[in-house]
PDB file of C-alpha atoms in Angstrom:
ATOM      1  CA  MET A  17     111.285 130.941 116.570  1.00 69.00           C
ATOM      2  CA  ALA A  18     113.614 133.910 116.425  1.00 88.00           C
ATOM      3  CA  GLN A  19     113.382 136.698 113.863  1.00 94.00           C
ATOM      4  CA  ILE A  20     116.444 138.933 113.938  1.00 98.00           C
ATOM      5  CA  LYS A  21     116.829 142.494 112.650  1.00 98.00           C
ATOM      6  CA  ILE A  22     120.254 144.114 112.479  1.00 98.00           C
ATOM      7  CA  TYR A  23     120.348 147.883 111.999  1.00 98.00           C
ATOM      8  CA  GLY A  24     123.558 149.681 111.108  1.00 98.00           C
ATOM      9  CA  LEU A  25     125.279 152.002 108.712  1.00 98.00           C
ATOM     10  CA  ARG A  26     125.317 150.627 105.180  1.00 98.00           C
ATOM     11  CA  THR A  27     129.134 150.692 105.111  1.00 98.00           C
ATOM     12  CA  THR A  28     129.392 148.654 108.321  1.00 98.00           C
ATOM     13  CA  LEU A  29     126.814 146.087 107.263  1.00 98.00           C
ATOM     14  CA  ASP A  30     128.353 145.729 103.801  1.00 98.00           C
ATOM     15  CA  GLN A  31     131.783 145.200 105.367  1.00 98.00           C
ATOM     16  CA  HIS A  32     130.710 142.696 108.057  1.00 98.00           C
ATOM     17  CA  ARG A  33     127.487 141.043 106.811  1.00 98.00           C
ATOM     18  CA  GLY A  34     128.863 137.513 106.400  1.00 98.00           C
ATOM     19  CA  ALA A  35     130.767 137.548 109.680  1.00 98.00           C
ATOM     20  CA  LEU A  36     127.781 139.046 111.512  1.00 98.00           C
ATOM     21  CA  ALA A  37     125.483 136.401 110.055  1.00 98.00           C
ATOM     22  CA  ASP A  38     127.718 133.580 111.266  1.00 97.00           C
ATOM     23  CA  ALA A  39     128.364 135.138 114.687  1.00 98.00           C
ATOM     24  CA  ILE A  40     124.683 135.816 115.339  1.00 98.00           C
ATOM     25  CA  HIS A  41     123.494 132.440 114.152  1.00 97.00           C
ATOM     26  CA  GLY A  42     126.202 130.663 116.147  1.00 97.00           C
ATOM     27  CA  ALA A  43     125.064 132.444 119.315  1.00 97.00           C
ATOM     28  CA  VAL A  44     121.405 131.626 118.665  1.00 97.00           C
ATOM     29  CA  MET A  45     122.155 127.961 117.958  1.00 95.00           C
ATOM     30  CA  ASN A  46     124.306 127.613 121.053  1.00 96.00           C
ATOM     31  CA  ALA A  47     122.323 129.613 123.613  1.00 96.00           C
ATOM     32  CA  LEU A  48     118.820 128.688 122.423  1.00 95.00           C
ATOM     33  CA  GLN A  49     119.638 125.219 121.055  1.00 92.00           C
ATOM     34  CA  TYR A  50     118.436 126.153 117.576  1.00 89.00           C
ATOM     35  CA  PRO A  51     118.832 123.878 114.569  1.00 88.00           C
ATOM     36  CA  VAL A  52     121.401 125.005 111.997  1.00 91.00           C
ATOM     37  CA  GLU A  53     118.775 125.481 109.247  1.00 90.00           C
ATOM     38  CA  LYS A  54     116.721 128.010 111.278  1.00 86.00           C
ATOM     39  CA  ARG A  55     118.477 131.221 110.220  1.00 92.00           C
ATOM     40  CA  PHE A  56     116.142 134.231 110.072  1.00 94.00           C
ATOM     41  CA  GLN A  57     118.068 137.508 109.740  1.00 97.00           C
ATOM     42  CA  ARG A  58     117.258 140.840 108.129  1.00 98.00           C
ATOM     43  CA  TYR A  59     119.808 143.581 107.635  1.00 98.00           C
ATOM     44  CA  ILE A  60     118.553 147.144 107.618  1.00 98.00           C
ATOM     45  CA  ALA A  61     121.336 149.203 106.042  1.00 98.00           C
ATOM     46  CA  LEU A  62     121.028 152.904 106.735  1.00 98.00           C
ATOM     47  CA  ASP A  63     122.687 156.010 105.378  1.00 98.00           C
ATOM     48  CA  PRO A  64     124.329 158.342 107.928  1.00 97.00           C
ATOM     49  CA  ALA A  65     121.443 160.823 107.725  1.00 97.00           C
ATOM     50  CA  ASP A  66     119.012 158.034 108.679  1.00 97.00           C
ATOM     51  CA  PHE A  67     120.936 156.517 111.602  1.00 97.00           C
ATOM     52  CA  LEU A  68     121.641 158.871 114.458  1.00 96.00           C
ATOM     53  CA  TYR A  69     123.448 157.535 117.515  1.00 95.00           C
ATOM     54  CA  PRO A  70     125.326 158.885 120.552  1.00 94.00           C
ATOM     55  CA  GLN A  71     128.786 160.367 120.154  1.00 95.00           C
ATOM     56  CA  ASP A  72     130.318 157.664 122.358  1.00 97.00           C
ATOM     57  CA  ARG A  73     129.555 155.054 119.661  1.00 97.00           C
ATOM     58  CA  SER A  74     131.569 154.528 116.492  1.00 97.00           C
ATOM     59  CA  GLN A  75     130.523 154.164 112.860  1.00 97.00           C
ATOM     60  CA  HIS A  76     130.204 150.413 113.601  1.00 98.00           C
ATOM     61  CA  TYR A  77     127.283 150.931 115.980  1.00 98.00           C
ATOM     62  CA  LEU A  78     124.635 148.195 115.623  1.00 98.00           C
ATOM     63  CA  ILE A  79     121.148 147.682 116.986  1.00 98.00           C
ATOM     64  CA  ILE A  80     120.071 144.041 117.123  1.00 98.00           C
ATOM     65  CA  GLU A  81     116.403 143.245 117.754  1.00 98.00           C
ATOM     66  CA  ILE A  82     115.357 139.627 118.270  1.00 98.00           C
ATOM     67  CA  SER A  83     111.702 138.593 118.318  1.00 97.00           C
ATOM     68  CA  LEU A  84     111.189 135.281 120.128  1.00 94.00           C
ATOM     69  CA  PHE A  85     108.475 132.909 121.220  1.00 91.00           C
ATOM     70  CA  GLU A  86     108.223 133.368 124.971  1.00 93.00           C
ATOM     71  CA  GLY A  87     109.407 130.482 127.111  1.00 91.00           C
ATOM     72  CA  ARG A  88     113.185 130.782 127.339  1.00 93.00           C
ATOM     73  CA  SER A  89     114.731 130.921 130.787  1.00 95.00           C
ATOM     74  CA  THR A  90     116.403 134.070 132.041  1.00 96.00           C
ATOM     75  CA  ALA A  91     119.707 132.166 132.006  1.00 97.00           C
ATOM     76  CA  ALA A  92     119.275 131.232 128.313  1.00 96.00           C
ATOM     77  CA  LYS A  93     118.464 134.836 127.342  1.00 97.00           C
ATOM     78  CA  LYS A  94     121.450 136.216 129.259  1.00 98.00           C
ATOM     79  CA  ASP A  95     123.661 133.561 127.682  1.00 98.00           C
ATOM     80  CA  LEU A  96     122.414 134.609 124.233  1.00 98.00           C
ATOM     81  CA  ILE A  97     123.207 138.271 124.916  1.00 98.00           C
ATOM     82  CA  ARG A  98     126.683 137.457 126.238  1.00 98.00           C
ATOM     83  CA  GLN A  99     127.422 135.181 123.295  1.00 98.00           C
ATOM     84  CA  LEU A 100     126.285 137.828 120.818  1.00 98.00           C
ATOM     85  CA  PHE A 101     128.709 140.374 122.282  1.00 98.00           C
ATOM     86  CA  GLN A 102     131.542 137.843 122.333  1.00 98.00           C
ATOM     87  CA  ARG A 103     130.997 136.242 118.929  1.00 98.00           C
ATOM     88  CA  ILE A 104     130.372 139.510 117.093  1.00 98.00           C
ATOM     89  CA  GLY A 105     133.577 140.906 118.576  1.00 98.00           C
ATOM     90  CA  GLU A 106     135.566 137.798 117.624  1.00 98.00           C
ATOM     91  CA  HIS A 107     134.156 137.631 114.079  1.00 98.00           C
ATOM     92  CA  THR A 108     134.134 141.339 113.224  1.00 98.00           C
ATOM     93  CA  GLY A 109     136.200 143.286 115.741  1.00 98.00           C
ATOM     94  CA  ILE A 110     133.134 145.380 116.611  1.00 98.00           C
ATOM     95  CA  HIS A 111     133.407 146.377 120.274  1.00 98.00           C
ATOM     96  CA  PRO A 112     130.524 145.674 122.710  1.00 98.00           C
ATOM     97  CA  GLN A 113     130.249 149.455 123.277  1.00 98.00           C
ATOM     98  CA  ASP A 114     128.933 149.606 119.693  1.00 98.00           C
ATOM     99  CA  ILE A 115     126.279 146.885 120.065  1.00 98.00           C
ATOM    100  CA  GLU A 116     122.812 147.177 121.590  1.00 98.00           C
ATOM    101  CA  ILE A 117     120.553 144.137 121.817  1.00 98.00           C
ATOM    102  CA  THR A 118     116.849 143.928 122.623  1.00 98.00           C
ATOM    103  CA  LEU A 119     114.889 140.699 122.997  1.00 98.00           C
ATOM    104  CA  PHE A 120     111.143 140.885 122.352  1.00 97.00           C
ATOM    105  CA  GLU A 121     109.186 137.871 123.605  1.00 95.00           C
ATOM    106  CA  THR A 122     105.625 137.210 122.562  1.00 93.00           C
ATOM    107  CA  PRO A 123     103.264 134.280 123.108  1.00 91.00           C
ATOM    108  CA  ARG A 124     103.322 131.701 120.322  1.00 86.00           C
ATOM    109  CA  GLU A 125      99.659 132.390 119.528  1.00 88.00           C
ATOM    110  CA  ASN A 126     100.675 135.924 118.477  1.00 84.00           C
ATOM    111  CA  TRP A 127     102.732 134.563 115.571  1.00 81.00           C
ATOM    112  CA  GLY A 128     101.507 133.352 112.180  1.00 86.00           C
ATOM    113  CA  ILE A 129     103.894 130.942 110.433  1.00 85.00           C
ATOM    114  CA  ARG A 130     103.420 128.721 107.377  1.00 83.00           C
ATOM    115  CA  GLY A 131      99.655 129.266 107.383  1.00 89.00           C
ATOM    116  CA  VAL A 132      98.913 128.544 111.057  1.00 81.00           C
ATOM    117  CA  PRO A 133      99.047 130.330 114.402  1.00 85.00           C
ATOM    118  CA  GLY A 134     102.390 129.782 116.115  1.00 79.00           C
ATOM    119  CA  ASP A 135     100.922 127.760 118.979  1.00 79.00           C
ATOM    120  CA  GLU A 136      99.637 125.202 116.433  1.00 83.00           C
ATOM    121  CA  LEU A 137     102.978 124.948 114.665  1.00 79.00           C
ATOM    122  CA  GLY A 138     105.002 121.746 114.973  1.00 81.00           C
ATOM    123  CA  LEU A 139     108.596 122.647 115.835  1.00 73.00           C
ATOM    124  CA  SER A 140     111.777 120.660 115.325  1.00 70.00           C
ATOM    125  CA  TYR A 141     113.347 122.225 118.419  1.00 68.00           C
ATOM    126  CA  THR A 142     112.449 123.022 122.019  1.00 77.00           C
ATOM    127  CA  VAL A 143     111.522 126.553 123.048  1.00 74.00           C
ATOM    128  CA  GLU A 144     111.803 125.977 126.804  1.00 74.00           C
ATOM    129  CA  VAL A 145     115.578 126.086 127.248  1.00 82.00           C
TER     130      VAL A 145
END
């Protein structure tokens, strides 16, 4: 399971939402071996007064937070991060300097999905990649 939040200025997200969605999902499918139908993304569009960031970032600055079941290898997580930088750049032109990514891993029993704890959930994919 991966729940993804993308924070950015409203103008940036409005301009790049479709390309971001495809780039992010492509990276998740490839690096974490996710099925195509497992797309969980939320876009948090902020006004300039609500999104302060360092002067060495542009108006395209993004924060990407990904909540995951724990169990992925370090190599898979690093591959995901690298692919996110690459694919977002290719799809949108947003430079890696303007992208920050945080992965949050939690045990499956800390999730509740479709009426059951996450560790009781039958999955159509493997978490341990």
